[in-house]
XYZ file of C-alpha atoms in Angstrom:
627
model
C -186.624 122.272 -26.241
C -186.497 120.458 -29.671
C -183.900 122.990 -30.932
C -181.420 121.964 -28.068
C -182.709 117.807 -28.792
C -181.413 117.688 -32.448
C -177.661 118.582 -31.368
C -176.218 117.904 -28.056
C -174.680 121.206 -26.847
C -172.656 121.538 -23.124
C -174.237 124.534 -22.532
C -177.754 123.162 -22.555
C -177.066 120.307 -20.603
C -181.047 120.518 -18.975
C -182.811 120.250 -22.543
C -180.426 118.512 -24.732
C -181.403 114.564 -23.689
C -183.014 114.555 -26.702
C -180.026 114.753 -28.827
C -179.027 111.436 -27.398
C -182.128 109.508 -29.030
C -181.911 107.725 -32.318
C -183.742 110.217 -35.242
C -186.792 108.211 -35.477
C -187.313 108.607 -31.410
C -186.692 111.986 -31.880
C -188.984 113.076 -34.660
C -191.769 111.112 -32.872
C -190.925 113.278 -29.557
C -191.362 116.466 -32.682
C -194.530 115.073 -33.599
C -195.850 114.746 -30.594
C -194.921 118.226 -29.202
C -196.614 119.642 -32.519
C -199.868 117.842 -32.400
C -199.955 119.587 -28.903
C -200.652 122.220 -30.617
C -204.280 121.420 -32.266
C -206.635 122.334 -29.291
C -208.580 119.019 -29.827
C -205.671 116.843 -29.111
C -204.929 119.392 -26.063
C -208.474 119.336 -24.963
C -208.651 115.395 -25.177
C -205.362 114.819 -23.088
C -206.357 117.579 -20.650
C -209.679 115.778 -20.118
C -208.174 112.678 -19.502
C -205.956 114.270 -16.903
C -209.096 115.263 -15.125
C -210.584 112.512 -15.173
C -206.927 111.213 -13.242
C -208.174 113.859 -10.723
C -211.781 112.482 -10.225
C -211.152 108.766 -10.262
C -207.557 108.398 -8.822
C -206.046 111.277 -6.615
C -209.798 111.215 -4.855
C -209.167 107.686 -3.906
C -207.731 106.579 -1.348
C -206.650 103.507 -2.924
C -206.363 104.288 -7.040
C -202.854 105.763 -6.414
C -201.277 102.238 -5.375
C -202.236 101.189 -8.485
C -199.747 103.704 -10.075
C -197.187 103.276 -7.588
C -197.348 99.662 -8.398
C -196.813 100.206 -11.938
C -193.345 102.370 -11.089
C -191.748 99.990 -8.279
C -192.231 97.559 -11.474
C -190.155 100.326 -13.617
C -187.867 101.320 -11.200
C -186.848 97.476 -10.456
C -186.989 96.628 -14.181
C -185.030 99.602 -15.381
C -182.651 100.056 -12.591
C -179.598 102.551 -13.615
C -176.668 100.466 -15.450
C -174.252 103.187 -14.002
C -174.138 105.460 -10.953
C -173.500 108.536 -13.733
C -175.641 110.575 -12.070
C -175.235 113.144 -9.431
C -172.435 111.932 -6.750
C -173.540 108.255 -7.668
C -169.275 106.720 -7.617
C -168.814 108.609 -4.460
C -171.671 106.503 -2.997
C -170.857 103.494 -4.694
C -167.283 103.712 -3.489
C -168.145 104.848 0.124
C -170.939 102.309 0.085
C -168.479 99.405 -0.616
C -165.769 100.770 1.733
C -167.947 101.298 4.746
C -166.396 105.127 5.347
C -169.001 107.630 6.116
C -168.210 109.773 2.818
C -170.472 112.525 3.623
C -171.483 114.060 6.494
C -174.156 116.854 4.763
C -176.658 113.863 4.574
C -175.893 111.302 7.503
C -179.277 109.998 7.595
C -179.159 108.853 3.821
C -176.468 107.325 4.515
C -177.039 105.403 7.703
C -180.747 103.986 5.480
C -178.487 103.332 2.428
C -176.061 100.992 4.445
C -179.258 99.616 6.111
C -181.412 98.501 2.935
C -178.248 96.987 1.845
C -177.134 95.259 4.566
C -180.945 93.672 4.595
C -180.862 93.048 1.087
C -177.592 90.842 1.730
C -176.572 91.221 -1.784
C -172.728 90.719 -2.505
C -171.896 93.826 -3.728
C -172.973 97.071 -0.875
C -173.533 99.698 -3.892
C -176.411 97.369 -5.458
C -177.756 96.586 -2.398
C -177.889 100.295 -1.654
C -179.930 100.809 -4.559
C -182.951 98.800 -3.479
C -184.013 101.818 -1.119
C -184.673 104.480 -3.867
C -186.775 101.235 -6.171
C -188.820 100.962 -2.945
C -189.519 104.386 -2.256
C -190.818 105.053 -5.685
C -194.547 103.758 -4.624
C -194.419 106.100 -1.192
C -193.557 109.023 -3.423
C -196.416 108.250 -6.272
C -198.859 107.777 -3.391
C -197.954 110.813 -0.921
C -198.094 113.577 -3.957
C -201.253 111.788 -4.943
C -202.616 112.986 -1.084
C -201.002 115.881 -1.120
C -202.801 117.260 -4.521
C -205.934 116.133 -3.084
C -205.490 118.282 0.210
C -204.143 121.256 -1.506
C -206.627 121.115 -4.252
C -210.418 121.097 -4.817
C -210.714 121.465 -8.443
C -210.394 118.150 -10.344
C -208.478 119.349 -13.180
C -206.004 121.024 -10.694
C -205.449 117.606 -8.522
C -205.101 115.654 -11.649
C -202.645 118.316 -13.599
C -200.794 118.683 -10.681
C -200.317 115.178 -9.611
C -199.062 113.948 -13.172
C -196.776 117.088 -13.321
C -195.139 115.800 -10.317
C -194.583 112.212 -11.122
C -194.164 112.748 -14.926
C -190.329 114.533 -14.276
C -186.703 113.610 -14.032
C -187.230 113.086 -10.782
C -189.004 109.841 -11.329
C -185.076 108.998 -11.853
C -184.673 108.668 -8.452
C -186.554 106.017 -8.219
C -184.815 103.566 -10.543
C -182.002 102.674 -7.987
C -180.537 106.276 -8.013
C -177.690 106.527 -5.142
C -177.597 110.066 -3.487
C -179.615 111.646 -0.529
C -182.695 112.748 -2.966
C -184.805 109.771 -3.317
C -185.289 109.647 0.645
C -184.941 113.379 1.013
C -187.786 114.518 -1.704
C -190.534 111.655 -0.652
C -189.242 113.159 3.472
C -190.484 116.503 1.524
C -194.159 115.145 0.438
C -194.893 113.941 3.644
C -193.492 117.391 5.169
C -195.761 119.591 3.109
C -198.353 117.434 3.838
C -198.280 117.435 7.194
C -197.798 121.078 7.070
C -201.058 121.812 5.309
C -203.322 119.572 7.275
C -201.807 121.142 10.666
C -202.184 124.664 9.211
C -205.553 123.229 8.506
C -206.459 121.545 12.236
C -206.107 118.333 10.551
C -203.050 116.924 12.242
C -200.670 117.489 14.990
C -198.504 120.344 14.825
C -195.655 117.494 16.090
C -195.719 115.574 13.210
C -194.994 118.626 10.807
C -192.014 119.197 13.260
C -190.642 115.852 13.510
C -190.610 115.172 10.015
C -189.148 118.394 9.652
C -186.185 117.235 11.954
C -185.682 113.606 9.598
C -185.172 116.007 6.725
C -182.902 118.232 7.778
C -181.063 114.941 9.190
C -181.602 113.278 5.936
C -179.500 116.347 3.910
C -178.412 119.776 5.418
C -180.287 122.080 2.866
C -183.811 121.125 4.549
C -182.431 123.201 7.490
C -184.110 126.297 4.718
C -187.781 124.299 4.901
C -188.003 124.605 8.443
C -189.260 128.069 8.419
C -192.678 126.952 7.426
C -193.129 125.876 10.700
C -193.440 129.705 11.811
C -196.403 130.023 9.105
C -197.814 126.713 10.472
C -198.201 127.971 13.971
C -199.050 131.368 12.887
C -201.996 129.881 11.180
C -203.260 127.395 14.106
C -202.877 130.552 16.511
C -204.851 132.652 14.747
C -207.059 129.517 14.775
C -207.173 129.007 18.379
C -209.495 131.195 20.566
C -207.663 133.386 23.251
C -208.630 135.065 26.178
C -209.055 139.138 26.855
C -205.948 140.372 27.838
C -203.753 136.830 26.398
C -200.911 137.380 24.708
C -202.033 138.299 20.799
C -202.364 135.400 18.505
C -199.329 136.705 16.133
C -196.897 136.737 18.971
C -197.940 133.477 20.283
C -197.874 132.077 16.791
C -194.543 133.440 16.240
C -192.881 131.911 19.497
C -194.485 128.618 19.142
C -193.030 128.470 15.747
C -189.814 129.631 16.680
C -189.709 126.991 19.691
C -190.728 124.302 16.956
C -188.083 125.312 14.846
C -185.302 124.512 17.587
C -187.081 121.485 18.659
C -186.921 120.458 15.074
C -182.776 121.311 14.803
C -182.566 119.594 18.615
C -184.233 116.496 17.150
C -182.230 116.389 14.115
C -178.649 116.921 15.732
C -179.803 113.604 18.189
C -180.474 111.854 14.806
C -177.461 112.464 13.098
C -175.842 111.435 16.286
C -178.022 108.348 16.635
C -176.467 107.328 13.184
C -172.682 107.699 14.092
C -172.006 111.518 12.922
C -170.759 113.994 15.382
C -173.286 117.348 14.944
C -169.741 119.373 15.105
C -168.317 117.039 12.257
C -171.540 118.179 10.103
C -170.701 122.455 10.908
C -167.239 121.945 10.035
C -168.517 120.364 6.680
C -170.688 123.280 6.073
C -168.281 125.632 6.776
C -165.402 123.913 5.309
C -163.809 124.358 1.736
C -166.551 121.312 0.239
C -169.531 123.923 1.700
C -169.673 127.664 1.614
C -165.922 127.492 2.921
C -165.324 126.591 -0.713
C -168.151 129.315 -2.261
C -167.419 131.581 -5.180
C -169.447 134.491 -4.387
C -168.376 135.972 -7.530
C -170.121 133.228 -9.247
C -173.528 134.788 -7.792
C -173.571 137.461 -10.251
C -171.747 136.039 -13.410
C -173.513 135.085 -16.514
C -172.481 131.406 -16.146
C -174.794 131.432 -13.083
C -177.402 132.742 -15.346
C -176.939 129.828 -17.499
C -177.175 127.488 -15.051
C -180.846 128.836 -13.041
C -182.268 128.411 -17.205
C -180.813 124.866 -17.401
C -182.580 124.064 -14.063
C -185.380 125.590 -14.414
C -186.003 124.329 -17.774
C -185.376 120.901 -16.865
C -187.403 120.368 -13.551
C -190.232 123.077 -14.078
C -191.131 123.578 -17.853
C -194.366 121.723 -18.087
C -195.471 123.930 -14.501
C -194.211 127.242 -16.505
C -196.627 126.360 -19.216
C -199.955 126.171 -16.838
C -197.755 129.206 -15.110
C -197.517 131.476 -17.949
C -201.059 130.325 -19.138
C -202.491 131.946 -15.661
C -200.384 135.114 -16.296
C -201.879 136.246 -19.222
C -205.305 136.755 -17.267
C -203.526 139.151 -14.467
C -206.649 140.799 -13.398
C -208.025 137.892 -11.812
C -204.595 136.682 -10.762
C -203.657 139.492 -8.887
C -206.856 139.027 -6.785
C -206.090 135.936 -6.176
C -202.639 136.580 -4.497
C -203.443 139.441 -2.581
C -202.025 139.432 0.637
C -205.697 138.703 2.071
C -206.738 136.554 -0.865
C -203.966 133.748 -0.231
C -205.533 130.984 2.080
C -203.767 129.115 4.916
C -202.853 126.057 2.679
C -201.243 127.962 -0.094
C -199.161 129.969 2.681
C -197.413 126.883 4.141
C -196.179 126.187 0.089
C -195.227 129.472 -0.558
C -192.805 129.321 2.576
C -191.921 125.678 1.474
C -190.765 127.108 -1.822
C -188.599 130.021 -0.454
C -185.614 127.734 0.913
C -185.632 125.784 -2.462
C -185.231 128.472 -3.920
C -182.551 130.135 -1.816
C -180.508 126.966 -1.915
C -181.301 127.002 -5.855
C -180.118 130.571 -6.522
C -177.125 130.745 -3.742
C -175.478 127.402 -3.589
C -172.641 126.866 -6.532
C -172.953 123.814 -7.852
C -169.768 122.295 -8.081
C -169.920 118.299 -8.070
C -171.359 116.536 -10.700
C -171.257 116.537 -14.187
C -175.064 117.496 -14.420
C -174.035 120.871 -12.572
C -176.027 119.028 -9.048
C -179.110 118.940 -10.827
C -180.746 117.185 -7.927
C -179.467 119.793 -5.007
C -182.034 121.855 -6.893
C -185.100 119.053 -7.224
C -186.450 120.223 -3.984
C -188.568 123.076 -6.126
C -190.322 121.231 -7.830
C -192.986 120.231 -5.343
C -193.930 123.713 -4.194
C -192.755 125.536 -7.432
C -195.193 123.084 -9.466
C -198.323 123.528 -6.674
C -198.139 126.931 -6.886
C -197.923 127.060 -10.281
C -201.273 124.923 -11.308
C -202.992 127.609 -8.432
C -202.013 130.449 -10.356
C -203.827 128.955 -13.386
C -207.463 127.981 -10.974
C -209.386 131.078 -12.533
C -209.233 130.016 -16.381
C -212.268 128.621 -17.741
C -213.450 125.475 -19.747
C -211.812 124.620 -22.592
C -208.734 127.030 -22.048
C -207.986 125.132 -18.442
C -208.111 121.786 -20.058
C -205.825 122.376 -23.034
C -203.337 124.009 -20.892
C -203.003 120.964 -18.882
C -202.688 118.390 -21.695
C -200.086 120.650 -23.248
C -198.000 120.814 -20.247
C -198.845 117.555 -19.193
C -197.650 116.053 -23.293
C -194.814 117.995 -22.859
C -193.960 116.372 -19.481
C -194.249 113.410 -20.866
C -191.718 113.662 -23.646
C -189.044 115.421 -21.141
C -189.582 112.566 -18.859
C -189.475 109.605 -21.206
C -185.931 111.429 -22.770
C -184.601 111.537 -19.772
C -185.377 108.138 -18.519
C -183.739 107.171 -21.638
C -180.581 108.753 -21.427
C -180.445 107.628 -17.338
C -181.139 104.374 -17.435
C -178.856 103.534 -20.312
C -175.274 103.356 -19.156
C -174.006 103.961 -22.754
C -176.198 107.338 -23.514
C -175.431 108.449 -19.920
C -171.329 107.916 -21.122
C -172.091 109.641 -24.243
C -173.922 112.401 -22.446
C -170.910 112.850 -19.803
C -168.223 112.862 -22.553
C -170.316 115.771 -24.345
C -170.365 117.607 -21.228
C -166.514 117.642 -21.896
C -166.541 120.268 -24.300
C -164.342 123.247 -24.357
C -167.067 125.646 -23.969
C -168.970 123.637 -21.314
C -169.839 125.528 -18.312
C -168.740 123.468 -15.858
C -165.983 123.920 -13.110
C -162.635 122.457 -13.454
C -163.118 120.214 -9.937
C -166.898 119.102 -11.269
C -164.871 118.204 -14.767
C -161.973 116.081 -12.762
C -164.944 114.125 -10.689
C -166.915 113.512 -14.293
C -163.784 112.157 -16.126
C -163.364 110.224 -13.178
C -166.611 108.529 -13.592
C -165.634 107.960 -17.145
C -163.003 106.127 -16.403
C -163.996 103.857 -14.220
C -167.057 103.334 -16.770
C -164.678 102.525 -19.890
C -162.421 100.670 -17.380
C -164.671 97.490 -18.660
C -165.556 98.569 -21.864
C -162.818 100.694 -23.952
C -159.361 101.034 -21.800
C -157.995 103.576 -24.301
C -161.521 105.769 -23.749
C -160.644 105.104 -19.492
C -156.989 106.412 -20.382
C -158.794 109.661 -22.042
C -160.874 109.918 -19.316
C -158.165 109.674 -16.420
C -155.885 112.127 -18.757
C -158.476 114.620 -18.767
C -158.924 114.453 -14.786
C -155.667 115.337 -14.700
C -155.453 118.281 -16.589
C -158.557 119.132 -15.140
C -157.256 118.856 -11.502
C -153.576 118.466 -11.599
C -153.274 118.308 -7.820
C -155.341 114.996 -7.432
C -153.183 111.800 -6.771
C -156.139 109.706 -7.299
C -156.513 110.514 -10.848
C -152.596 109.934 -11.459
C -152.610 106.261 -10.156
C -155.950 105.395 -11.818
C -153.946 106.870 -15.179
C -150.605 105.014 -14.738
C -153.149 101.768 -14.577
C -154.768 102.228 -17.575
C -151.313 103.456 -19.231
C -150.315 99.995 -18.288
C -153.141 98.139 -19.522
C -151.998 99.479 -23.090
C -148.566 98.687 -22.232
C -147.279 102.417 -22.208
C -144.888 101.878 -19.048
C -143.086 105.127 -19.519
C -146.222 107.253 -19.679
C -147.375 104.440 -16.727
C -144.131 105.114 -14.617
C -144.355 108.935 -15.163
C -148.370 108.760 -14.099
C -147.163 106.548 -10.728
C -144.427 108.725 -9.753
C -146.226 112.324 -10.154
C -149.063 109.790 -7.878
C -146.201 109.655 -5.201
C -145.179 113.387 -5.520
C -148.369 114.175 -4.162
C -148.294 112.693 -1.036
C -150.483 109.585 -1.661
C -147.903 106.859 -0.835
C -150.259 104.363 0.016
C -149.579 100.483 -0.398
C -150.754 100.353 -4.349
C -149.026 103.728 -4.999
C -145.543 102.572 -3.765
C -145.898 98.939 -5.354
C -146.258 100.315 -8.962
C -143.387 103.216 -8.458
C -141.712 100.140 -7.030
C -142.443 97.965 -10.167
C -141.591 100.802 -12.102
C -137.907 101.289 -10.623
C -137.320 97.669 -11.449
C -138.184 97.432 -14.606
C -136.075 100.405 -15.432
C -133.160 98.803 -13.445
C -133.095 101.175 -11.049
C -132.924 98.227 -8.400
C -131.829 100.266 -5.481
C -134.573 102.499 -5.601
C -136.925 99.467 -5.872
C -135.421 97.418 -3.162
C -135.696 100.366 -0.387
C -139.677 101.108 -1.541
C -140.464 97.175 -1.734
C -138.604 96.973 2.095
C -141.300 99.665 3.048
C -144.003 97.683 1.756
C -143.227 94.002 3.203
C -142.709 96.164 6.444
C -145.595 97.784 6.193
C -147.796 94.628 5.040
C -145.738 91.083 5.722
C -148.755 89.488 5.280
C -148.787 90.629 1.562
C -147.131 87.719 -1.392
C -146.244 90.274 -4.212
C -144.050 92.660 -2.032
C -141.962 89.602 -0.924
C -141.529 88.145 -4.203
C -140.200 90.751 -6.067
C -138.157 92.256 -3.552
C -136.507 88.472 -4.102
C -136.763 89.333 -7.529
C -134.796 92.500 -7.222
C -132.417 90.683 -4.742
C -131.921 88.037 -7.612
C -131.249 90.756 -10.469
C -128.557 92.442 -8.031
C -126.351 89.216 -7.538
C -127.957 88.267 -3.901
C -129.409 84.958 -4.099
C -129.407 83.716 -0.661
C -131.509 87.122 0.427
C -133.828 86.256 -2.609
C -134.518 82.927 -1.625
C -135.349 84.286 1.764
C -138.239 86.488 0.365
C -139.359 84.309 -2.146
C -139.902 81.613 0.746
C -142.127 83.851 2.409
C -143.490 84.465 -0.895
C -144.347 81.489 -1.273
C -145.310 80.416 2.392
C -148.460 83.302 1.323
C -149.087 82.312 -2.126
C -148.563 78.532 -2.529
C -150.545 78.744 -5.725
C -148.637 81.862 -7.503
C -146.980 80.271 -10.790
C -145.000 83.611 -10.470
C -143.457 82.730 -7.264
C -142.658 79.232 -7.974
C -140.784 80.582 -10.935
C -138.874 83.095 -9.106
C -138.014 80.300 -6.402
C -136.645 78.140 -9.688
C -134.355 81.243 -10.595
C -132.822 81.791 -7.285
C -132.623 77.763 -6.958
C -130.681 78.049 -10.812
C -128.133 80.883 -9.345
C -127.353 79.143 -6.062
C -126.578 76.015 -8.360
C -129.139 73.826 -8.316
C -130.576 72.981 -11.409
C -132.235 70.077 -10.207
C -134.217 72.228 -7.584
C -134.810 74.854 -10.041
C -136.240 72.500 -12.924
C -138.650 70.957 -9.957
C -139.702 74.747 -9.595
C -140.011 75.218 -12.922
C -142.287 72.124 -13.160
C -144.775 73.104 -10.245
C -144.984 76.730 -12.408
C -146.650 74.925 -15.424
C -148.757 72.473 -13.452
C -150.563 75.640 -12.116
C -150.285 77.699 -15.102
C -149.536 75.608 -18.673
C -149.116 78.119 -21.026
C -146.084 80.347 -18.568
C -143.745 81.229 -21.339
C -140.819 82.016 -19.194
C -141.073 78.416 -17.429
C -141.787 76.814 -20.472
C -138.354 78.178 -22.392
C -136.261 77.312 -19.285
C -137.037 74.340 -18.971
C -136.658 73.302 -22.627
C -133.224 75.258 -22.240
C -132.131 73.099 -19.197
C -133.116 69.675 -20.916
C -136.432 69.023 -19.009
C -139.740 67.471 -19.940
């Protein structure tokens, strides 16, 4: 871990947020892990985490106090930059009021909801007020959900901090995807899960919230199966009659029937929230789900890579209380025996096995953190089960485990918040991801230059023309990234490279408004006026009520001889755009070839009163003889 945080490397994407730390931060993070080591400073930092256990998670009220403390973080460090995960497809979507995605319609519909209550001008931000907000619920449910699955004090209070002290606590400072709403849907699941396994609470509630998850993101479709363990466990509960059905069969088919209740209730929701259920199959099946799958990836070392990264990122504090419990396997293997395992830690072992399918069979293909999120569903059951495997060790071994994990949780976490929250490191992260050897795919490269670009389209354009250049050769077939190119070729004044970027744009079938206006621009300023006069007829056809396509169609009109059609356009022109400076100028040049100097000098005049410093209207009129 502090190997991979003194160099950034592509490869170790999950461990490397170190590297993007200034040396001082990082040699303090060193420090820290190292004192770890001395068993007093262990012991101390365990026994304060128990003491968490006793005093906090047994309260009823103690968490709020936490969750108080991060809403205040995630509202005062909200993410400069949606770098993360499919953040500019949700900005984007957000702003444009398309549904964008229909794997997680319910996110969606409670994304466009918080921001049309927060009222702010811009949808993305508003948007982002959700995930701030459901910081506290998160802090709070995993602070009841240690104290149901856990007796022990040192196990509630290791357990909770390993939960809130990861990169998931990301999510919570305005992160825009599915997994804010999705993982706190996920607390309140396993919850409910446990205390109906238990007798505690209505097996409906453990279904219905089972349905808002798998309408909140596809992939919870995999939790549902708990719901068979669930019922198995209140059957074998319940008290039947001689000659009843058995309690395993009736278990089984009350489980099954809450399972289709649950995918019943969750088609009507994604309904409810404007998504066809046959729009969401076709998604799965099509080429952005397993339409699109490598299956070849499954077993290639890259895949390899990738499970480390993850699991290195999200569960290496829980591996440390893990491998701690491992090396007593006597009393381990008692422990999960098939009749040793109670109820409660039944319903989290079947809560881990879809995170883990989706984990180890789902390609990540997306984002330039290889979809780190698709995979932070595991860490609630992955880091439950783990603290459980390490119940048996004794006084002080327990509590030095847990205030080694828990240090090292802290570091990872504060690193990563870091890196997140800062726009810059996040860039700087992103571009090393860039790397030759990285081991990212070629369509998850185009969408993270993409993001680049539009980052550096404020801040450096000649890093945005990198960017947009590399999303090219990354995906060559992607119109999008050709246009956005040609834009920032013209920004540094590069109109060949510009022209060549807009017209490879056209080639591949985007020949929308924008598209046509610069291939139209283009033509003209290369004199190809013919070719620009039949696009720029297309456009004021296709949008009359648009200024620019009017005026330079006049323009071209003008440059071809044809002032009395030019003045025709640049009326309408102007009849759009009174206040253009450009189209009072044209109006003075097709006024100057029909003649009328006097007309085009008045033109010429209105051009500077609404823009002083036009050069072109400044030199003609000093060339005509007007003040």
């Amino acid at each position: 871990f502090l190997g991979a945080g003194w160099s950034p490397d592509a490869r170790l994407w999950g461990v490397h947020h170190l590297a993007f730390l200034s040396p001082a931060r990082w040699f303090a993070a060193a420090g820290f892990c190292a004192a770890l080591a001395v068993p007093a400073i262990a012991g101390a930092l365990g026994n304060g985490i128990a003491a968490i256990g006793v005093r906090v998670v047994a309260s009823i009220w103690a968490p709020w106090a936490v969750a108080v403390v991060v809403l205040a973080f995630g509202a005062l460090n909200a993410i400069d930059f949606p770098f993360l995960g499919d953040g500019i497809a949700w900005s984007n979507g957000l702003r444009a009021g398309t549904f964008f995605y229909y794997f997680e319609p319910l996110a969606i519909a409670a994304s466009r909801a918080v921001a049309g209550i927060a009222a702010t001008s811009d949808a993305a931000r508003g948007a982002a007020v959700l995930p701030i907000l459901l910081g506290p619920v998160y802090v709070y449910g995993t602070a009841r959900l240690c104290r149901a699955v856990f007796d022990e004090a040192w196990a509630r209070g290791t357990g909770w901090a390993l939960l809130i002290l990861n990169p998931v606590l990301l999510f919570y400072c305005g992160y825009l995807e599915s997994y804010p709403l999705l993982v706190v849907v996920q607390v309140f699941y396993a919850w409910a899960s446990v205390q109906s396994a238990r007798g505690r609470c209505a097996f409906w509630v453990s279904t219905l919230l089972g349905s808002v998850a798998a309408a909140t993101h596809v992939s919870a479709v995999s939790w549902l199966p708990v719901l068979l363990v669930v019922a198995h466990e209140r059957s074998q509960q319940a008290s039947s009659s001689e000659g009843a059905v058995s309690p395993r069969t009736r278990g089984v088919v009350r489980g099954a029937l809450a399972m289709f209740g649950a995918l019943i209730v969750a088609a009507g929701l994604v309904r409810a929230v404007g998504v066809h259920p046959g729009r969401l199959l076709e998604a799965i099946a099509g080429h952005t789900g397993l339409g699109g799958h490598s299956w070849t990836w499954l077993f290639s070392a890259r895949h390899a890579v990738d499970v480390a990264n993850q699991l290195l990122l999200l569960l290496a504090p829980a591996f440390v209380v893990l491998f701690a419990g491992l090396a007593h396997a006597a009393p381990l293997r008692r422990a999960w025996r098939p009749g040793g395992l109670p109820p409660v830690w039944r319903v989290v072992l079947a809560l881990l096995v879809g995170p883990l399918v989706i984990a180890l069979g789902i390609e990540p293909r997306i984002g330039g953190a290889r979809d780190w999120d698709l995979f932070t569903p595991l860490l609630l059951p992955a880091v439950l089960l783990c603290v459980r495997a390490a119940r048996h060790l004794r006084e002080p071994a327990r509590t030095g485990i847990a205030g080694r994990a828990v240090g090292l949780a802290l570091v990872t976490t504060l690193a990563w918040l870091a890196v997140g929250v800062s726009a810059e490191r996040s860039a700087r992260r992103l571009e090393v991801l860039q790397q030759p050897h990285a081991l990212i795919t070629n369509y998850a490269r185009g969408y993270a230059n993409e993001t680049l670009g539009i980052y550096y389209r404020d801040h450096d354009p000649a890093a945005a023309r990198d960017a947009w250049q590399r999303a090219t050769e990354a995906n060559a077939n992607n119109p999008r990234y050709f246009n956005n190119l040609g834009n920032e070729e013209i920004r540094l004044g590069n109109q060949a490279a510009a022209c060549a970027a807009f017209q490879r744009t056209l080639e591949l079938g985007l020949d929308e408004y924008f598209v046509l206006y610069n291939v139209a621009g283009c033509a003209r300023v290369e004199e190809r006026f013919a070719v620009a006069e039949s696009l720029l007829t297309v456009l004021v056809q296709r949008a009359p009520e648009r200024a620019e396509a009017w005026s330079d169609r006049g323009f071209v009109r003008l440059r071809v001889q044809r002032p009395h059609d030019a003045m025709a356009d640049l009326q309408t022109a102007l009849e759009l755009a009174p206040r253009d400076p450009e189209n009072w100028y044209r109006i003075g040049l097709a006024h100057m070839e029909l003649g009328d100097m006097q007309r085009a000098s008045a033109a010429w005049q209105r051009t500077l009163q609404l823009d002083p410093r036009h050069p072109r209207a400044l030199r003609r009129l000093r060339g005509s003889g007007s003040q």
